[in-house]
Amino acid sequence: MTNIILFGPPGSGKGTQAKFLAEKFGLLHISTGDLFRYEIGNNTPLGLEAKSYIEKGALVPDSVTIGMLKNKLDANTDVKGVIFDGFPRTIAQAEALDQLLGASEAEVNGIISLEVAEEEIVQRLLLRGKDSGRADDQDETIIRNRISVYHKETAPVFNFYDTKGKGIKIDGMGDIEAIANRLETAVKAL
Ligand code: AMP
C-alpha cells in the first residue's frame, strides 16, 4: 500500500490536488471534511455533533474523527493505497493513523505539504465560499480561526513525520496544473 498525507493549511489546494493524485495513481481519496459534510447533509448524529465545531472553525474532537476515519478504512481494505486530505490534523490523530495502518503492515509513506502564503489562503477561501456556499468559507473571522488552529494544532503533524524522514514540501502557489506536476514528481519519488 502507498499511503500519502496531503498536508497544508485550509485553502492550500489539498482537495483539488488530492482528487488529481488519487486518479493518477489509483489511490482512494479520503477527505475527513467531505465525510463530515456528508454526515451533516444526512442529519446523522455524527453530523449534528460535527456541525457545532465546524461552524466555529474548530476541530471536531479526535475520538469522533478517528472513529469515522477507522470506519472508512475498514470499509476499503482492498485499496492500493490512500491519499489522506485533511487528516491527521493533530498529533493524536497521527498516532492513531500509524496504529491503524500498522495493524495491516502498512504505513504513511510520505507527507507532502503545500506551501502557500497566508494572505493568498484567506483570499482563496473567501472566493471558494462564494462558489461553494460553504458557511465556514464565507466569514473571515471563522477563516482566521481555522488558520490559527492549523498553526497551533495541525502544523506539528508535519514535524512528527518529518523527523522520520517522510516530509516533503512543495510550492503550492501559482497554476493548478504546475502544482499538480510538482506533486506527481514528488509522489513518484516516494
Ligand atoms: P476541510 O474540508 O478539510 O477544510 O474541513 C472542514 C472542517 O471539518 C474543519 O474546519 C474541521 O472543523 C472539520 N475537520 C475536517 N477534518 C478534521 C480532522 N481531521 N480533525 C478535526 N476536524 C476536522
PDB file of C-alpha atoms and ligand atoms in Angstrom:
ATOM      1  CA  MET A   1       0.000   0.000   0.000  1.00  0.00           C
ATOM      2  CA  THR A   2       1.086   3.562  -0.698  1.00  0.00           C
ATOM      3  CA  ASN A   3      -0.332   5.975   1.817  1.00  0.00           C
ATOM      4  CA  ILE A   4       0.199   9.683   1.389  1.00  0.00           C
ATOM      5  CA  ILE A   5      -0.878  12.589   3.550  1.00  0.00           C
ATOM      6  CA  LEU A   6      -1.561  15.729   1.540  1.00  0.00           C
ATOM      7  CA  PHE A   7      -0.877  18.458   4.027  1.00  0.00           C
ATOM      8  CA  GLY A   8      -1.263  22.228   4.304  1.00  0.00           C
ATOM      9  CA  PRO A   9      -3.484  24.954   5.722  1.00  0.00           C
ATOM     10  CA  PRO A  10      -7.143  25.333   4.752  1.00  0.00           C
ATOM     11  CA  GLY A  11      -7.283  26.738   1.227  1.00  0.00           C
ATOM     12  CA  SER A  12      -3.890  25.390   0.189  1.00  0.00           C
ATOM     13  CA  GLY A  13      -5.490  23.297  -2.556  1.00  0.00           C
ATOM     14  CA  LYS A  14      -5.411  19.879  -0.858  1.00  0.00           C
ATOM     15  CA  GLY A  15      -8.862  18.814  -2.062  1.00  0.00           C
ATOM     16  CA  THR A  16      -8.278  19.705  -5.713  1.00  0.00           C
ATOM     17  CA  GLN A  17      -4.837  18.132  -5.811  1.00  0.00           C
ATOM     18  CA  ALA A  18      -5.837  15.035  -3.798  1.00  0.00           C
ATOM     19  CA  LYS A  19      -8.532  14.221  -6.376  1.00  0.00           C
ATOM     20  CA  PHE A  20      -5.998  14.530  -9.152  1.00  0.00           C
ATOM     21  CA  LEU A  21      -3.396  12.367  -7.392  1.00  0.00           C
ATOM     22  CA  ALA A  22      -5.947   9.702  -6.432  1.00  0.00           C
ATOM     23  CA  GLU A  23      -6.954   9.351 -10.055  1.00  0.00           C
ATOM     24  CA  LYS A  24      -3.412   9.449 -11.398  1.00  0.00           C
ATOM     25  CA  PHE A  25      -2.092   6.761  -9.050  1.00  0.00           C
ATOM     26  CA  GLY A  26      -5.265   4.706  -8.480  1.00  0.00           C
ATOM     27  CA  LEU A  27      -5.480   5.562  -4.789  1.00  0.00           C
ATOM     28  CA  LEU A  28      -8.514   6.100  -2.557  1.00  0.00           C
ATOM     29  CA  HIS A  29      -9.082   9.773  -1.681  1.00  0.00           C
ATOM     30  CA  ILE A  30     -10.259  10.248   1.900  1.00  0.00           C
ATOM     31  CA  SER A  31     -11.221  13.776   2.939  1.00  0.00           C
ATOM     32  CA  THR A  32     -12.471  13.957   6.533  1.00  0.00           C
ATOM     33  CA  GLY A  33     -14.011  17.368   5.739  1.00  0.00           C
ATOM     34  CA  ASP A  34     -16.057  15.770   2.928  1.00  0.00           C
ATOM     35  CA  LEU A  35     -17.033  12.872   5.195  1.00  0.00           C
ATOM     36  CA  PHE A  36     -18.280  15.333   7.829  1.00  0.00           C
ATOM     37  CA  ARG A  37     -20.216  17.347   5.226  1.00  0.00           C
ATOM     38  CA  TYR A  38     -21.844  14.123   4.007  1.00  0.00           C
ATOM     39  CA  GLU A  39     -22.923  13.244   7.578  1.00  0.00           C
ATOM     40  CA  ILE A  40     -24.233  16.793   8.110  1.00  0.00           C
ATOM     41  CA  GLY A  41     -26.164  16.611   4.833  1.00  0.00           C
ATOM     42  CA  ASN A  42     -27.816  13.412   6.035  1.00  0.00           C
ATOM     43  CA  ASN A  43     -28.584  14.784   9.500  1.00  0.00           C
ATOM     44  CA  THR A  44     -26.891  11.862  11.239  1.00  0.00           C
ATOM     45  CA  PRO A  45     -25.985  12.081  14.969  1.00  0.00           C
ATOM     46  CA  LEU A  46     -22.300  12.264  13.949  1.00  0.00           C
ATOM     47  CA  GLY A  47     -23.122  15.083  11.534  1.00  0.00           C
ATOM     48  CA  LEU A  48     -25.025  17.009  14.180  1.00  0.00           C
ATOM     49  CA  GLU A  49     -22.128  16.734  16.595  1.00  0.00           C
ATOM     50  CA  ALA A  50     -19.518  17.726  13.995  1.00  0.00           C
ATOM     51  CA  LYS A  51     -21.575  20.710  12.784  1.00  0.00           C
ATOM     52  CA  SER A  52     -21.221  22.647  16.034  1.00  0.00           C
ATOM     53  CA  TYR A  53     -17.412  22.547  15.756  1.00  0.00           C
ATOM     54  CA  ILE A  54     -17.158  23.122  12.013  1.00  0.00           C
ATOM     55  CA  GLU A  55     -19.380  26.221  12.233  1.00  0.00           C
ATOM     56  CA  LYS A  56     -16.892  27.812  14.618  1.00  0.00           C
ATOM     57  CA  GLY A  57     -13.834  26.818  12.616  1.00  0.00           C
ATOM     58  CA  ALA A  58     -12.744  24.496  15.458  1.00  0.00           C
ATOM     59  CA  LEU A  59     -11.564  20.906  15.121  1.00  0.00           C
ATOM     60  CA  VAL A  60     -14.044  18.096  15.658  1.00  0.00           C
ATOM     61  CA  PRO A  61     -12.855  16.065  18.703  1.00  0.00           C
ATOM     62  CA  ASP A  62     -10.237  13.394  17.963  1.00  0.00           C
ATOM     63  CA  SER A  63     -12.388  10.495  19.214  1.00  0.00           C
ATOM     64  CA  VAL A  64     -15.174  11.336  16.739  1.00  0.00           C
ATOM     65  CA  THR A  65     -12.806  11.999  13.829  1.00  0.00           C
ATOM     66  CA  ILE A  66     -10.637   8.926  14.382  1.00  0.00           C
ATOM     67  CA  GLY A  67     -13.720   6.695  14.735  1.00  0.00           C
ATOM     68  CA  MET A  68     -15.116   7.974  11.439  1.00  0.00           C
ATOM     69  CA  LEU A  69     -11.753   7.526   9.676  1.00  0.00           C
ATOM     70  CA  LYS A  70     -11.400   3.975  11.014  1.00  0.00           C
ATOM     71  CA  ASN A  71     -14.846   3.074   9.623  1.00  0.00           C
ATOM     72  CA  LYS A  72     -13.851   4.418   6.225  1.00  0.00           C
ATOM     73  CA  LEU A  73     -10.597   2.405   6.196  1.00  0.00           C
ATOM     74  CA  ASP A  74     -12.369  -0.747   7.412  1.00  0.00           C
ATOM     75  CA  ALA A  75     -14.842  -0.443   4.532  1.00  0.00           C
ATOM     76  CA  ASN A  76     -11.994  -0.169   1.975  1.00  0.00           C
ATOM     77  CA  THR A  77      -9.454  -2.853   2.815  1.00  0.00           C
ATOM     78  CA  ASP A  78      -8.705  -3.833  -0.785  1.00  0.00           C
ATOM     79  CA  VAL A  79      -7.315  -0.479  -1.995  1.00  0.00           C
ATOM     80  CA  LYS A  80      -3.835   0.124  -3.409  1.00  0.00           C
ATOM     81  CA  GLY A  81      -3.346   2.988  -1.030  1.00  0.00           C
ATOM     82  CA  VAL A  82      -4.883   6.172   0.279  1.00  0.00           C
ATOM     83  CA  ILE A  83      -4.458   9.916  -0.182  1.00  0.00           C
ATOM     84  CA  PHE A  84      -5.395  11.468   3.148  1.00  0.00           C
ATOM     85  CA  ASP A  85      -6.749  15.004   2.754  1.00  0.00           C
ATOM     86  CA  GLY A  86      -7.419  16.995   5.937  1.00  0.00           C
ATOM     87  CA  PHE A  87      -6.357  14.115   8.199  1.00  0.00           C
ATOM     88  CA  PRO A  88      -4.425  13.835  10.501  1.00  0.00           C
ATOM     89  CA  ARG A  89      -4.871  17.310  11.962  1.00  0.00           C
ATOM     90  CA  THR A  90      -3.489  16.587  15.463  1.00  0.00           C
ATOM     91  CA  ILE A  91      -0.619  14.508  16.829  1.00  0.00           C
ATOM     92  CA  ALA A  92      -3.175  12.174  18.463  1.00  0.00           C
ATOM     93  CA  GLN A  93      -4.749  11.586  15.037  1.00  0.00           C
ATOM     94  CA  ALA A  94      -1.310  10.915  13.517  1.00  0.00           C
ATOM     95  CA  GLU A  95      -0.553   8.349  16.224  1.00  0.00           C
ATOM     96  CA  ALA A  96      -3.944   6.704  15.684  1.00  0.00           C
ATOM     97  CA  LEU A  97      -3.368   6.598  11.917  1.00  0.00           C
ATOM     98  CA  ASP A  98       0.031   4.948  12.353  1.00  0.00           C
ATOM     99  CA  GLN A  99      -1.606   2.325  14.574  1.00  0.00           C
ATOM    100  CA  LEU A 100      -4.486   1.688  12.190  1.00  0.00           C
ATOM    101  CA  LEU A 101      -2.169   1.285   9.193  1.00  0.00           C
ATOM    102  CA  GLY A 102       0.359  -0.684  11.216  1.00  0.00           C
ATOM    103  CA  ALA A 103      -2.302  -3.287  12.020  1.00  0.00           C
ATOM    104  CA  SER A 104      -2.233  -4.278   8.333  1.00  0.00           C
ATOM    105  CA  GLU A 105       1.539  -3.872   7.999  1.00  0.00           C
ATOM    106  CA  ALA A 106       1.129  -0.592   6.150  1.00  0.00           C
ATOM    107  CA  GLU A 107       2.448   2.859   6.979  1.00  0.00           C
ATOM    108  CA  VAL A 108       2.394   6.502   5.983  1.00  0.00           C
ATOM    109  CA  ASN A 109       4.887   6.622   3.115  1.00  0.00           C
ATOM    110  CA  GLY A 110       5.105  10.384   2.892  1.00  0.00           C
ATOM    111  CA  ILE A 111       3.564  13.654   3.954  1.00  0.00           C
ATOM    112  CA  ILE A 112       3.519  16.325   1.258  1.00  0.00           C
ATOM    113  CA  SER A 113       2.972  19.881   2.429  1.00  0.00           C
ATOM    114  CA  LEU A 114       1.583  22.506   0.049  1.00  0.00           C
ATOM    115  CA  GLU A 115       3.279  25.780   0.934  1.00  0.00           C
ATOM    116  CA  VAL A 116       1.057  28.805   0.349  1.00  0.00           C
ATOM    117  CA  ALA A 117       1.313  32.396   1.644  1.00  0.00           C
ATOM    118  CA  GLU A 118      -1.240  33.244   4.334  1.00  0.00           C
ATOM    119  CA  GLU A 119      -2.950  36.197   2.622  1.00  0.00           C
ATOM    120  CA  GLU A 120      -3.362  34.108  -0.526  1.00  0.00           C
ATOM    121  CA  ILE A 121      -5.142  31.470   1.566  1.00  0.00           C
ATOM    122  CA  VAL A 122      -7.674  33.913   3.012  1.00  0.00           C
ATOM    123  CA  GLN A 123      -8.471  35.267  -0.458  1.00  0.00           C
ATOM    124  CA  ARG A 124      -8.812  31.754  -1.922  1.00  0.00           C
ATOM    125  CA  LEU A 125     -11.185  30.676   0.855  1.00  0.00           C
ATOM    126  CA  LEU A 126     -13.396  33.754   0.539  1.00  0.00           C
ATOM    127  CA  LEU A 127     -13.601  33.128  -3.203  1.00  0.00           C
ATOM    128  CA  ARG A 128     -14.419  29.453  -2.650  1.00  0.00           C
ATOM    129  CA  GLY A 129     -17.113  30.447  -0.149  1.00  0.00           C
ATOM    130  CA  LYS A 130     -18.889  32.444  -2.847  1.00  0.00           C
ATOM    131  CA  ASP A 131     -18.903  29.473  -5.245  1.00  0.00           C
ATOM    132  CA  SER A 132     -19.453  26.542  -2.897  1.00  0.00           C
ATOM    133  CA  GLY A 133     -21.778  28.113  -0.369  1.00  0.00           C
ATOM    134  CA  ARG A 134     -19.695  26.598   2.446  1.00  0.00           C
ATOM    135  CA  ALA A 135     -20.552  28.680   5.523  1.00  0.00           C
ATOM    136  CA  ASP A 136     -17.098  28.189   7.048  1.00  0.00           C
ATOM    137  CA  ASP A 137     -15.548  29.740   3.908  1.00  0.00           C
ATOM    138  CA  GLN A 138     -17.700  32.869   3.955  1.00  0.00           C
ATOM    139  CA  ASP A 139     -16.787  34.508   7.229  1.00  0.00           C
ATOM    140  CA  GLU A 140     -13.303  35.976   7.609  1.00  0.00           C
ATOM    141  CA  THR A 141     -13.335  35.524  11.413  1.00  0.00           C
ATOM    142  CA  ILE A 142     -14.009  31.786  11.033  1.00  0.00           C
ATOM    143  CA  ILE A 143     -11.341  31.538   8.325  1.00  0.00           C
ATOM    144  CA  ARG A 144      -8.758  33.253  10.554  1.00  0.00           C
ATOM    145  CA  ASN A 145      -9.716  30.913  13.394  1.00  0.00           C
ATOM    146  CA  ARG A 146      -9.175  27.871  11.169  1.00  0.00           C
ATOM    147  CA  ILE A 147      -5.746  29.185  10.176  1.00  0.00           C
ATOM    148  CA  SER A 148      -4.827  29.779  13.816  1.00  0.00           C
ATOM    149  CA  VAL A 149      -5.993  26.245  14.746  1.00  0.00           C
ATOM    150  CA  TYR A 150      -3.858  24.991  11.862  1.00  0.00           C
ATOM    151  CA  HIS A 151      -0.732  26.701  13.244  1.00  0.00           C
ATOM    152  CA  LYS A 152      -1.346  25.558  16.837  1.00  0.00           C
ATOM    153  CA  GLU A 153      -2.654  22.023  16.476  1.00  0.00           C
ATOM    154  CA  THR A 154      -2.019  20.818  12.942  1.00  0.00           C
ATOM    155  CA  ALA A 155       1.377  22.185  11.854  1.00  0.00           C
ATOM    156  CA  PRO A 156       3.231  19.918  14.371  1.00  0.00           C
ATOM    157  CA  VAL A 157       1.928  16.880  12.450  1.00  0.00           C
ATOM    158  CA  PHE A 158       4.369  17.698   9.629  1.00  0.00           C
ATOM    159  CA  ASN A 159       7.334  17.587  12.036  1.00  0.00           C
ATOM    160  CA  PHE A 160       6.024  14.343  13.531  1.00  0.00           C
ATOM    161  CA  TYR A 161       6.585  12.647  10.154  1.00  0.00           C
ATOM    162  CA  ASP A 162       9.484  14.838   9.013  1.00  0.00           C
ATOM    163  CA  THR A 163      11.651  13.583  11.867  1.00  0.00           C
ATOM    164  CA  LYS A 164      11.087  10.093  10.428  1.00  0.00           C
ATOM    165  CA  GLY A 165      12.392  11.324   7.047  1.00  0.00           C
ATOM    166  CA  LYS A 166       8.927  11.372   5.470  1.00  0.00           C
ATOM    167  CA  GLY A 167       8.340  15.114   4.990  1.00  0.00           C
ATOM    168  CA  ILE A 168       8.255  16.795   1.580  1.00  0.00           C
ATOM    169  CA  LYS A 169       7.478  20.475   0.901  1.00  0.00           C
ATOM    170  CA  ILE A 170       6.019  21.622  -2.412  1.00  0.00           C
ATOM    171  CA  ASP A 171       5.426  25.164  -3.668  1.00  0.00           C
ATOM    172  CA  GLY A 172       1.631  25.487  -3.604  1.00  0.00           C
ATOM    173  CA  MET A 173       1.463  28.913  -5.262  1.00  0.00           C
ATOM    174  CA  GLY A 174       0.586  29.539  -8.895  1.00  0.00           C
ATOM    175  CA  ASP A 175      -1.003  27.472 -11.588  1.00  0.00           C
ATOM    176  CA  ILE A 176      -3.075  24.412 -10.522  1.00  0.00           C
ATOM    177  CA  GLU A 177      -1.543  22.295 -13.275  1.00  0.00           C
ATOM    178  CA  ALA A 178       2.016  23.299 -12.399  1.00  0.00           C
ATOM    179  CA  ILE A 179       1.369  22.351  -8.749  1.00  0.00           C
ATOM    180  CA  ALA A 180      -0.128  19.038  -9.892  1.00  0.00           C
ATOM    181  CA  ASN A 181       3.040  18.319 -11.897  1.00  0.00           C
ATOM    182  CA  ARG A 182       5.266  19.063  -8.907  1.00  0.00           C
ATOM    183  CA  LEU A 183       3.134  16.735  -6.779  1.00  0.00           C
ATOM    184  CA  GLU A 184       3.224  13.957  -9.325  1.00  0.00           C
ATOM    185  CA  THR A 185       7.025  14.086  -9.390  1.00  0.00           C
ATOM    186  CA  ALA A 186       7.134  14.002  -5.583  1.00  0.00           C
ATOM    187  CA  VAL A 187       4.802  11.002  -5.367  1.00  0.00           C
ATOM    188  CA  LYS A 188       6.757   9.076  -7.997  1.00  0.00           C
ATOM    189  CA  ALA A 189       9.903   9.619  -5.956  1.00  0.00           C
ATOM    190  CA  LEU A 190       8.385   8.111  -2.792  1.00  0.00           C
TER     191      LEU A 190
HETATM  192  P1  AMP B   1     -11.850  20.738   5.444  1.00  0.00           P
HETATM  193  O1  AMP B   1     -12.876  20.428   4.418  1.00  0.00           O
HETATM  194  O2  AMP B   1     -10.708  19.770   5.473  1.00  0.00           O
HETATM  195  O3  AMP B   1     -11.384  22.173   5.401  1.00  0.00           O
HETATM  196  O4  AMP B   1     -12.573  20.580   6.873  1.00  0.00           O
HETATM  197  C1  AMP B   1     -13.681  21.383   7.243  1.00  0.00           C
HETATM  198  C2  AMP B   1     -13.853  21.318   8.749  1.00  0.00           C
HETATM  199  O5  AMP B   1     -14.130  19.972   9.158  1.00  0.00           O
HETATM  200  C3  AMP B   1     -12.635  21.726   9.569  1.00  0.00           C
HETATM  201  O6  AMP B   1     -12.529  23.138   9.738  1.00  0.00           O
HETATM  202  C4  AMP B   1     -12.894  20.996  10.883  1.00  0.00           C
HETATM  203  O7  AMP B   1     -13.879  21.677  11.645  1.00  0.00           O
HETATM  204  C5  AMP B   1     -13.509  19.687  10.404  1.00  0.00           C
HETATM  205  N1  AMP B   1     -12.469  18.647  10.174  1.00  0.00           N
HETATM  206  C6  AMP B   1     -12.091  18.107   8.995  1.00  0.00           C
HETATM  207  N2  AMP B   1     -11.117  17.198   9.155  1.00  0.00           N
HETATM  208  C7  AMP B   1     -10.858  17.178  10.501  1.00  0.00           C
HETATM  209  C8  AMP B   1      -9.921  16.464  11.304  1.00  0.00           C
HETATM  210  N3  AMP B   1      -9.041  15.594  10.776  1.00  0.00           N
HETATM  211  N4  AMP B   1      -9.952  16.678  12.647  1.00  0.00           N
HETATM  212  C9  AMP B   1     -10.832  17.542  13.199  1.00  0.00           C
HETATM  213  N5  AMP B   1     -11.713  18.274  12.489  1.00  0.00           N
HETATM  214  C10 AMP B   1     -11.731  18.091  11.145  1.00  0.00           C
END
